[in-house]
Tab-separated table of N, CA and C in Angstrom:
chain	number	residue	atom	x	y	z
A	1	UNK	N	-15.420	14.213	-5.696
A	1	UNK	CA	-13.498	13.222	-5.141
A	1	UNK	C	-14.013	12.271	-4.269
A	2	UNK	N	-13.484	11.561	-4.925
A	2	UNK	CA	-13.363	9.863	-4.639
A	2	UNK	C	-12.011	9.312	-3.771
A	3	UNK	N	-12.012	8.327	-2.556
A	3	UNK	CA	-10.606	8.152	-2.181
A	3	UNK	C	-10.506	7.060	-2.939
A	4	UNK	N	-9.680	6.402	-2.758
A	4	UNK	CA	-8.220	5.471	-3.324
A	4	UNK	C	-7.506	4.704	-2.092
A	5	UNK	N	-7.539	3.273	-2.549
A	5	UNK	CA	-6.522	2.379	-1.565
A	5	UNK	C	-5.659	2.304	-2.553
A	6	UNK	N	-4.598	3.138	-2.106
A	6	UNK	CA	-2.918	2.699	-2.573
A	6	UNK	C	-2.131	1.456	-1.891
A	7	UNK	N	-2.011	0.321	-2.555
A	7	UNK	CA	-1.509	-0.975	-1.930
A	7	UNK	C	-0.363	-1.173	-2.437
A	8	UNK	N	0.854	-0.846	-1.580
A	8	UNK	CA	2.197	-1.535	-1.943
A	8	UNK	C	2.530	-2.599	-1.198
A	9	UNK	N	2.922	-3.609	-2.363
A	9	UNK	CA	2.819	-5.194	-1.795
A	9	UNK	C	4.394	-5.015	-1.221
A	10	UNK	N	4.712	-6.128	-0.739
A	10	UNK	CA	6.194	-6.862	-0.942
A	10	UNK	C	6.684	-6.878	-2.377
A	11	UNK	N	5.843	-7.984	-2.583
A	11	UNK	CA	6.599	-8.047	-4.207
A	11	UNK	C	5.183	-8.873	-4.868
A	12	UNK	N	4.961	-8.428	-5.787
A	12	UNK	CA	3.346	-8.732	-6.580
A	12	UNK	C	3.138	-7.327	-7.699
A	13	UNK	N	2.463	-8.006	-8.471
A	13	UNK	CA	1.855	-7.216	-9.634
A	13	UNK	C	2.337	-8.011	-10.707
A	14	UNK	N	1.965	-7.555	-11.285
A	14	UNK	CA	2.157	-8.093	-13.208
A	14	UNK	C	4.293	-8.299	-12.669
A	15	UNK	N	4.544	-8.789	-13.698
A	15	UNK	CA	5.807	-9.098	-14.008
A	15	UNK	C	6.637	-7.733	-13.460
A	16	UNK	N	7.843	-7.753	-12.487
A	16	UNK	CA	8.570	-6.791	-12.237
A	16	UNK	C	9.303	-6.085	-13.245
A	17	UNK	N	9.937	-4.857	-13.068
A	17	UNK	CA	10.858	-4.354	-14.025
A	17	UNK	C	11.911	-5.609	-13.516
A	18	UNK	N	12.875	-5.839	-14.500
A	18	UNK	CA	13.850	-6.530	-14.743
A	18	UNK	C	14.955	-5.754	-13.923
A	19	UNK	N	15.505	-5.967	-12.657
A	19	UNK	CA	16.289	-5.349	-11.497
A	19	UNK	C	16.368	-5.005	-11.028
A	20	UNK	N	15.055	-4.900	-10.805
A	20	UNK	CA	14.438	-3.503	-10.266
A	20	UNK	C	14.679	-3.666	-8.646
A	21	UNK	N	14.381	-4.774	-7.871
A	21	UNK	CA	13.842	-5.341	-7.358
A	21	UNK	C	14.607	-6.061	-6.064
A	22	UNK	N	15.615	-5.626	-5.530
A	22	UNK	CA	16.498	-5.945	-4.319
A	22	UNK	C	15.452	-6.029	-3.592
A	23	UNK	N	15.297	-6.961	-2.424
A	23	UNK	CA	14.504	-7.286	-1.059
A	23	UNK	C	15.096	-6.066	-0.387
A	24	UNK	N	14.096	-5.706	0.612
A	24	UNK	CA	14.360	-4.324	1.685
A	24	UNK	C	15.161	-4.851	2.305
A	25	UNK	N	15.242	-6.267	3.213
A	25	UNK	CA	16.655	-6.575	4.024
A	25	UNK	C	17.878	-6.772	3.705
A	26	UNK	N	17.893	-6.464	2.030
A	26	UNK	CA	19.574	-6.499	1.740
A	26	UNK	C	20.013	-4.986	1.530
A	27	UNK	N	18.724	-4.396	1.439
A	27	UNK	CA	19.839	-2.498	1.190
A	27	UNK	C	20.287	-2.228	2.475
A	28	UNK	N	21.339	-1.322	2.042
A	28	UNK	CA	22.116	-0.639	2.978
A	28	UNK	C	20.968	0.341	4.088
A	29	UNK	N	21.217	0.768	5.476
A	29	UNK	CA	20.854	1.616	6.316
A	29	UNK	C	20.387	3.176	5.459
A	30	UNK	N	21.356	3.342	5.188
A	30	UNK	CA	21.199	4.880	3.848
A	30	UNK	C	19.979	4.305	2.437
A	31	UNK	N	19.728	3.557	1.945
A	31	UNK	CA	18.799	2.973	1.459
A	31	UNK	C	17.424	3.033	1.976
A	32	UNK	N	17.457	2.975	3.248
A	32	UNK	CA	16.424	2.655	3.541
A	32	UNK	C	16.036	4.079	3.710
A	33	UNK	N	16.615	4.734	4.455
A	33	UNK	CA	16.323	5.795	4.918
A	33	UNK	C	16.023	6.793	4.306
A	34	UNK	N	16.549	6.766	2.836
A	34	UNK	CA	16.284	7.360	1.727
A	34	UNK	C	14.667	7.143	1.004
A	35	UNK	N	14.826	5.669	1.104
A	35	UNK	CA	13.165	5.174	0.452
A	35	UNK	C	12.334	6.106	1.570
A	36	UNK	N	12.076	5.620	2.758
A	36	UNK	CA	11.576	6.462	3.649
A	36	UNK	C	11.295	7.562	3.169
A	37	UNK	N	12.155	8.981	3.657
A	37	UNK	CA	11.821	9.869	3.572
A	37	UNK	C	11.263	10.271	1.777
A	38	UNK	N	11.621	9.695	0.672
A	38	UNK	CA	10.819	9.396	-0.422
A	38	UNK	C	9.567	9.339	-0.253
A	39	UNK	N	9.318	8.679	0.853
A	39	UNK	CA	7.585	8.325	0.889
A	39	UNK	C	7.148	9.323	1.899
A	40	UNK	N	7.991	10.101	3.137
A	40	UNK	CA	6.926	11.118	3.814
A	40	UNK	C	6.844	12.412	2.571
A	41	UNK	N	7.883	12.484	1.850
A	41	UNK	CA	8.189	13.360	0.757
A	41	UNK	C	6.501	13.418	0.023
A	42	UNK	N	6.250	12.102	-1.040
A	42	UNK	CA	5.179	12.260	-1.638
A	42	UNK	C	3.531	12.632	-0.682
A	43	UNK	N	3.987	11.640	0.889
A	43	UNK	CA	2.777	12.079	1.721
A	43	UNK	C	2.403	13.462	1.409
A	44	UNK	N	3.588	13.829	1.804
A	44	UNK	CA	3.867	15.925	2.680
A	44	UNK	C	3.311	16.549	1.193
A	45	UNK	N	3.442	16.080	0.137
A	45	UNK	CA	3.335	16.308	-1.667
A	45	UNK	C	1.568	16.502	-1.749
A	46	UNK	N	1.326	15.146	-1.363
A	46	UNK	CA	-0.592	14.483	-1.654
A	46	UNK	C	-1.312	15.790	-0.366
A	47	UNK	N	-0.641	15.917	1.123
A	47	UNK	CA	-1.529	16.731	1.705
A	47	UNK	C	-1.118	18.410	1.410
A	48	UNK	N	-0.093	18.865	0.784
A	48	UNK	CA	-0.082	19.975	-0.120
A	48	UNK	C	-1.211	20.489	-1.042
A	49	UNK	N	-1.829	19.074	-1.664
A	49	UNK	CA	-2.858	19.371	-2.752
A	49	UNK	C	-3.869	19.172	-2.014
A	50	UNK	N	-3.945	18.854	-0.502
A	50	UNK	CA	-5.204	18.203	0.165
A	50	UNK	C	-6.123	16.946	-0.450
A	51	UNK	N	-5.265	16.829	-1.041
A	51	UNK	CA	-5.515	14.487	-1.351
A	51	UNK	C	-4.892	13.350	-0.894
A	52	UNK	N	-4.191	13.969	0.476
A	52	UNK	CA	-3.409	13.166	1.223
A	52	UNK	C	-4.949	12.798	2.232
A	53	UNK	N	-4.845	11.450	2.867
A	53	UNK	CA	-5.777	11.167	3.905
A	53	UNK	C	-5.362	10.549	5.181
A	54	UNK	N	-4.281	9.484	4.592
A	54	UNK	CA	-3.610	8.421	5.743
A	54	UNK	C	-2.987	7.169	5.228
A	55	UNK	N	-2.058	7.289	5.580
A	55	UNK	CA	-0.677	5.823	5.307
A	55	UNK	C	-0.424	5.199	6.360
A	56	UNK	N	0.064	4.355	5.972
A	56	UNK	CA	0.748	3.502	7.356
A	56	UNK	C	1.351	2.232	6.382
A	57	UNK	N	2.608	1.657	7.383
A	57	UNK	CA	3.921	0.599	6.846
A	57	UNK	C	3.349	-0.919	7.314
A	58	UNK	N	3.326	-1.891	6.977
A	58	UNK	CA	2.586	-2.782	8.020
A	58	UNK	C	3.673	-4.035	7.917
A	59	UNK	N	3.215	-4.784	8.831
A	59	UNK	CA	4.402	-5.710	8.703
A	59	UNK	C	4.248	-7.125	8.297
A	60	UNK	N	5.048	-8.044	8.082
A	60	UNK	CA	4.604	-8.924	7.244
A	60	UNK	C	3.956	-10.029	8.048
A	61	UNK	N	4.341	-9.681	9.527
A	61	UNK	CA	3.750	-11.273	10.318
A	61	UNK	C	2.709	-10.773	10.793
A	62	UNK	N	1.117	-11.814	11.094
A	62	UNK	CA	0.074	-11.310	11.246
A	62	UNK	C	-0.507	-12.342	11.536
A	63	UNK	N	-2.245	-13.077	11.748
A	63	UNK	CA	-2.444	-14.037	12.307
A	63	UNK	C	-4.200	-13.478	11.606
A	64	UNK	N	-4.364	-14.585	11.784
A	64	UNK	CA	-6.245	-15.142	11.339
A	64	UNK	C	-6.864	-15.038	12.202
A	65	UNK	N	-7.822	-14.311	12.389
A	65	UNK	CA	-9.136	-14.533	13.594
A	65	UNK	C	-10.425	-14.461	12.531
A	66	UNK	N	-11.525	-15.447	13.647
A	66	UNK	CA	-12.693	-15.402	12.709
A	66	UNK	C	-14.073	-15.521	14.427
A	67	UNK	N	-14.948	-15.446	13.814
A	67	UNK	CA	-16.113	-15.631	14.901
A	67	UNK	C	-16.304	-17.200	15.008
A	68	UNK	N	-16.646	-17.735	15.874
A	68	UNK	CA	-16.631	-19.537	15.924
A	68	UNK	C	-17.572	-19.691	17.157
A	69	UNK	N	-19.118	-18.918	17.240
A	69	UNK	CA	-19.785	-18.908	17.826
A	69	UNK	C	-19.269	-18.632	19.520
A	70	UNK	N	-19.929	-18.969	20.274
A	70	UNK	CA	-19.477	-18.701	21.689
A	70	UNK	C	-18.050	-19.243	21.897
A	71	UNK	N	-17.568	-18.714	22.974
A	71	UNK	CA	-16.549	-18.694	23.400
A	71	UNK	C	-15.220	-17.785	22.646
A	72	UNK	N	-14.251	-18.672	22.927
A	72	UNK	CA	-13.008	-18.394	22.469
A	72	UNK	C	-12.399	-18.360	20.773
A	73	UNK	N	-12.811	-16.850	19.913
A	73	UNK	CA	-12.471	-17.260	18.917
A	73	UNK	C	-11.290	-18.022	18.386
A	74	UNK	N	-11.355	-18.723	17.273
A	74	UNK	CA	-9.918	-19.698	17.020
A	74	UNK	C	-9.405	-18.888	16.392
A	75	UNK	N	-8.177	-18.386	16.737
A	75	UNK	CA	-6.807	-18.132	16.040
A	75	UNK	C	-5.643	-18.565	15.427
A	76	UNK	N	-5.188	-18.552	14.264
A	76	UNK	CA	-3.781	-19.165	13.767
A	76	UNK	C	-3.181	-18.284	13.482
A	77	UNK	N	-1.461	-19.272	13.368
A	77	UNK	CA	-0.728	-18.590	12.977
A	77	UNK	C	-0.866	-18.084	11.194
A	78	UNK	N	-0.587	-16.489	10.928
A	78	UNK	CA	-0.613	-16.446	9.014
A	78	UNK	C	-0.203	-14.988	9.064
A	79	UNK	N	-0.739	-14.267	7.637
A	79	UNK	CA	-0.827	-14.964	6.931
A	79	UNK	C	0.419	-15.833	6.518
A	80	UNK	N	-0.094	-17.114	5.598
A	80	UNK	CA	1.388	-17.630	5.073
A	80	UNK	C	1.127	-18.003	3.246
A	81	UNK	N	0.653	-16.496	2.707
A	81	UNK	CA	0.848	-16.299	1.737
A	81	UNK	C	1.624	-16.495	1.093
A	82	UNK	N	2.262	-16.212	0.015
A	82	UNK	CA	3.168	-15.814	-0.380
A	82	UNK	C	3.736	-14.157	-0.577
A	83	UNK	N	4.983	-14.632	-0.352
A	83	UNK	CA	5.978	-13.119	0.208
A	83	UNK	C	5.495	-12.054	-0.850
A	84	UNK	N	4.927	-11.950	-1.960
A	84	UNK	CA	4.383	-11.801	-3.310
A	84	UNK	C	2.969	-11.039	-3.250
A	85	UNK	N	2.075	-11.373	-1.932
A	85	UNK	CA	0.901	-11.627	-2.245
A	85	UNK	C	0.795	-10.540	-0.634
A	86	UNK	N	1.567	-10.446	-0.510
A	86	UNK	CA	1.715	-10.092	1.710
A	86	UNK	C	1.625	-7.991	1.319
A	87	UNK	N	1.113	-6.890	1.757
A	87	UNK	CA	0.827	-5.920	1.728
A	87	UNK	C	1.814	-5.424	2.357
A	88	UNK	N	2.295	-4.304	2.173
A	88	UNK	CA	3.745	-3.929	2.714
A	88	UNK	C	2.988	-2.451	3.418
A	89	UNK	N	2.519	-1.451	2.847
A	89	UNK	CA	2.013	-0.831	3.405
A	89	UNK	C	0.665	0.102	2.191
A	90	UNK	N	0.067	0.788	3.018
A	90	UNK	CA	-1.028	1.874	1.935
A	90	UNK	C	-1.154	3.188	2.280
A	91	UNK	N	-1.770	3.135	1.622
A	91	UNK	CA	-2.253	4.781	1.436
A	91	UNK	C	-3.865	5.443	1.115
A	92	UNK	N	-4.343	5.585	1.824
A	92	UNK	CA	-5.483	6.192	1.733
A	92	UNK	C	-5.627	7.970	0.893
A	93	UNK	N	-6.347	8.070	-0.195
A	93	UNK	CA	-6.083	9.856	-0.891
A	93	UNK	C	-7.437	9.454	-1.210
A	94	UNK	N	-7.754	11.181	-1.523
A	94	UNK	CA	-9.006	11.458	-1.881
A	94	UNK	C	-9.078	12.680	-3.204
A	95	UNK	N	-9.011	11.952	-4.801
A	95	UNK	CA	-8.442	13.049	-5.520
A	95	UNK	C	-10.461	12.818	-6.090
A	96	UNK	N	-10.145	14.143	-7.394
A	96	UNK	CA	-10.664	14.284	-7.913
A	96	UNK	C	-11.225	12.668	-9.585
A	97	UNK	N	-10.164	12.397	-9.500
A	97	UNK	CA	-10.242	11.585	-10.575
A	97	UNK	C	-9.253	10.155	-10.607
A	98	UNK	N	-10.091	8.806	-11.564
A	98	UNK	CA	-9.314	7.414	-11.385
A	98	UNK	C	-7.868	7.900	-11.991
A	99	UNK	N	-7.971	9.245	-12.434
A	99	UNK	CA	-6.487	9.170	-13.689
A	99	UNK	C	-5.933	9.744	-12.391
A	100	UNK	N	-6.298	10.569	-11.541
A	100	UNK	CA	-5.289	11.249	-10.686
A	100	UNK	C	-4.776	10.650	-9.077
A	101	UNK	N	-5.392	9.521	-9.138
A	101	UNK	CA	-5.193	8.258	-8.236
A	101	UNK	C	-4.018	7.074	-8.935
A	102	UNK	N	-3.809	7.383	-10.538
A	102	UNK	CA	-2.725	6.383	-10.902
A	102	UNK	C	-1.701	7.442	-10.853
A	103	UNK	N	-2.136	8.715	-11.288
A	103	UNK	CA	-0.778	9.604	-11.070
A	103	UNK	C	-0.132	9.707	-9.947
A	104	UNK	N	-0.810	9.387	-8.463
A	104	UNK	CA	-0.448	9.603	-7.524
A	104	UNK	C	0.302	8.023	-6.878
A	105	UNK	N	0.184	7.103	-7.571
A	105	UNK	CA	0.542	5.858	-7.781
A	105	UNK	C	1.913	5.475	-8.460
A	106	UNK	N	1.596	6.549	-9.433
A	106	UNK	CA	2.938	6.158	-10.427
A	106	UNK	C	4.325	6.761	-9.582
A	107	UNK	N	3.759	7.294	-9.224
A	107	UNK	CA	4.343	8.636	-7.894
A	107	UNK	C	5.682	8.133	-7.167
A	108	UNK	N	4.486	6.657	-6.190
A	108	UNK	CA	4.801	6.346	-5.252
A	108	UNK	C	5.660	4.827	-5.947
A	109	UNK	N	5.310	4.927	-7.083
A	109	UNK	CA	6.043	3.290	-7.817
A	109	UNK	C	7.633	4.200	-7.985
A	110	UNK	N	8.135	5.155	-8.028
A	110	UNK	CA	9.510	5.815	-8.413
A	110	UNK	C	10.252	5.545	-6.956
A	111	UNK	N	9.691	4.989	-6.136
A	111	UNK	CA	10.349	5.509	-4.553
A	111	UNK	C	11.724	4.682	-4.878
A	112	UNK	N	12.972	5.375	-4.304
A	112	UNK	CA	14.185	4.706	-4.437
A	112	UNK	C	14.790	3.621	-3.522
A	113	UNK	N	15.075	2.678	-4.148
A	113	UNK	CA	14.904	1.222	-3.915
A	113	UNK	C	17.006	1.520	-3.604
A	114	UNK	N	17.605	-0.251	-3.559
A	114	UNK	CA	18.643	-0.355	-3.624
A	114	UNK	C	19.125	0.433	-4.701
A	115	UNK	N	20.694	0.749	-4.182
A	115	UNK	CA	21.187	1.616	-5.214
A	115	UNK	C	20.490	2.861	-5.577
A	116	UNK	N	19.502	3.502	-5.170
A	116	UNK	CA	18.871	4.869	-5.588
A	116	UNK	C	18.055	4.503	-6.661
A	117	UNK	N	18.123	3.592	-7.469
A	117	UNK	CA	17.568	3.419	-8.162
A	117	UNK	C	15.542	2.910	-7.854
A	118	UNK	N	15.510	3.760	-9.097
A	118	UNK	CA	13.573	3.644	-8.993
A	118	UNK	C	13.225	2.160	-8.632
A	119	UNK	N	11.974	1.820	-8.049
A	119	UNK	CA	12.011	0.533	-7.635
A	119	UNK	C	10.834	0.156	-8.911
A	120	UNK	N	9.828	1.099	-9.514
A	120	UNK	CA	9.254	0.858	-10.429
A	120	UNK	C	8.188	-0.509	-10.250
A	121	UNK	N	8.025	-0.064	-8.485
A	121	UNK	CA	6.974	-1.365	-8.114
A	121	UNK	C	4.789	-1.036	-8.699
A	122	UNK	N	4.606	-2.199	-8.705
A	122	UNK	CA	3.504	-2.261	-9.218
A	122	UNK	C	2.759	-1.630	-7.785
A	123	UNK	N	1.770	-1.000	-7.824
A	123	UNK	CA	1.337	-0.621	-7.299
A	123	UNK	C	-0.828	-0.381	-7.246
A	124	UNK	N	-1.502	-1.264	-6.205
A	124	UNK	CA	-2.869	-1.717	-6.652
A	124	UNK	C	-3.672	-0.617	-5.897
A	125	UNK	N	-4.654	0.196	-6.860
A	125	UNK	CA	-5.449	0.940	-6.933
A	125	UNK	C	-6.518	0.790	-6.873
A	126	UNK	N	-7.475	0.460	-5.538
A	126	UNK	CA	-8.828	0.364	-5.214
A	126	UNK	C	-9.344	1.581	-4.811
A	127	UNK	N	-10.660	1.628	-5.623
A	127	UNK	CA	-11.158	2.497	-5.414
A	127	UNK	C	-12.372	1.735	-3.649
A	128	UNK	N	-12.662	3.189	-3.095
A	128	UNK	CA	-13.435	2.916	-2.007
A	128	UNK	C	-15.101	2.912	-2.646
A	129	UNK	N	-15.983	2.071	-1.886
A	129	UNK	CA	-17.243	1.848	-2.113
A	129	UNK	C	-17.847	2.838	-1.400
A	130	UNK	N	-18.651	3.275	-1.834
A	130	UNK	CA	-19.949	4.254	-1.434
A	130	UNK	C	-20.934	3.808	-0.706
A	131	UNK	N	-21.374	3.714	0.097
A	131	UNK	CA	-22.538	2.574	0.385
A	131	UNK	C	-23.590	3.812	1.411
A	132	UNK	N	-25.119	4.529	0.944
A	132	UNK	CA	-25.858	5.335	1.163
A	132	UNK	C	-27.116	5.042	1.906
A	133	UNK	N	-27.224	4.261	2.819
A	133	UNK	CA	-28.785	3.550	3.092
A	133	UNK	C	-29.769	4.260	2.647
A	134	UNK	N	-31.067	3.300	2.050
A	134	UNK	CA	-32.247	3.782	1.831
A	134	UNK	C	-32.842	4.223	3.141
A	135	UNK	N	-34.033	4.997	2.684
A	135	UNK	CA	-34.729	5.829	3.801
A	135	UNK	C	-35.519	4.244	4.826
A	136	UNK	N	-35.478	3.415	4.010
A	136	UNK	CA	-36.416	2.195	4.548
A	136	UNK	C	-35.529	1.557	5.466
A	137	UNK	N	-34.269	1.632	5.047
A	137	UNK	CA	-33.345	0.881	6.435
A	137	UNK	C	-32.878	1.795	7.476
């Protein structure tokens, strides 16, 4: 088994499918509810298969913080990346193969959007690295 991170972007990835992406702030309350119910259904399906680890939606707002020596760390507004680069949410799955991770990502990509049409959004799939320290560490 390997863990994979499935990243949902506000907008992003290669070319979107024509007409498949109306911004969520333009969806009706019913369309938002249907989308969220579908996301819960995907999580439940993966949970039943023993593949779901965790998932969360995230806000587009945030801050950047870094270590800057002694004293208060510098904090700045941001990120100011283009909207298409912002992460909307993520899901961690633990599956037998990268092919299975791709199947799960494709299922997420079929979430309904405006008008109930599948979003066909790109889902970024990234495998978690496993680090095992050597006996000398």
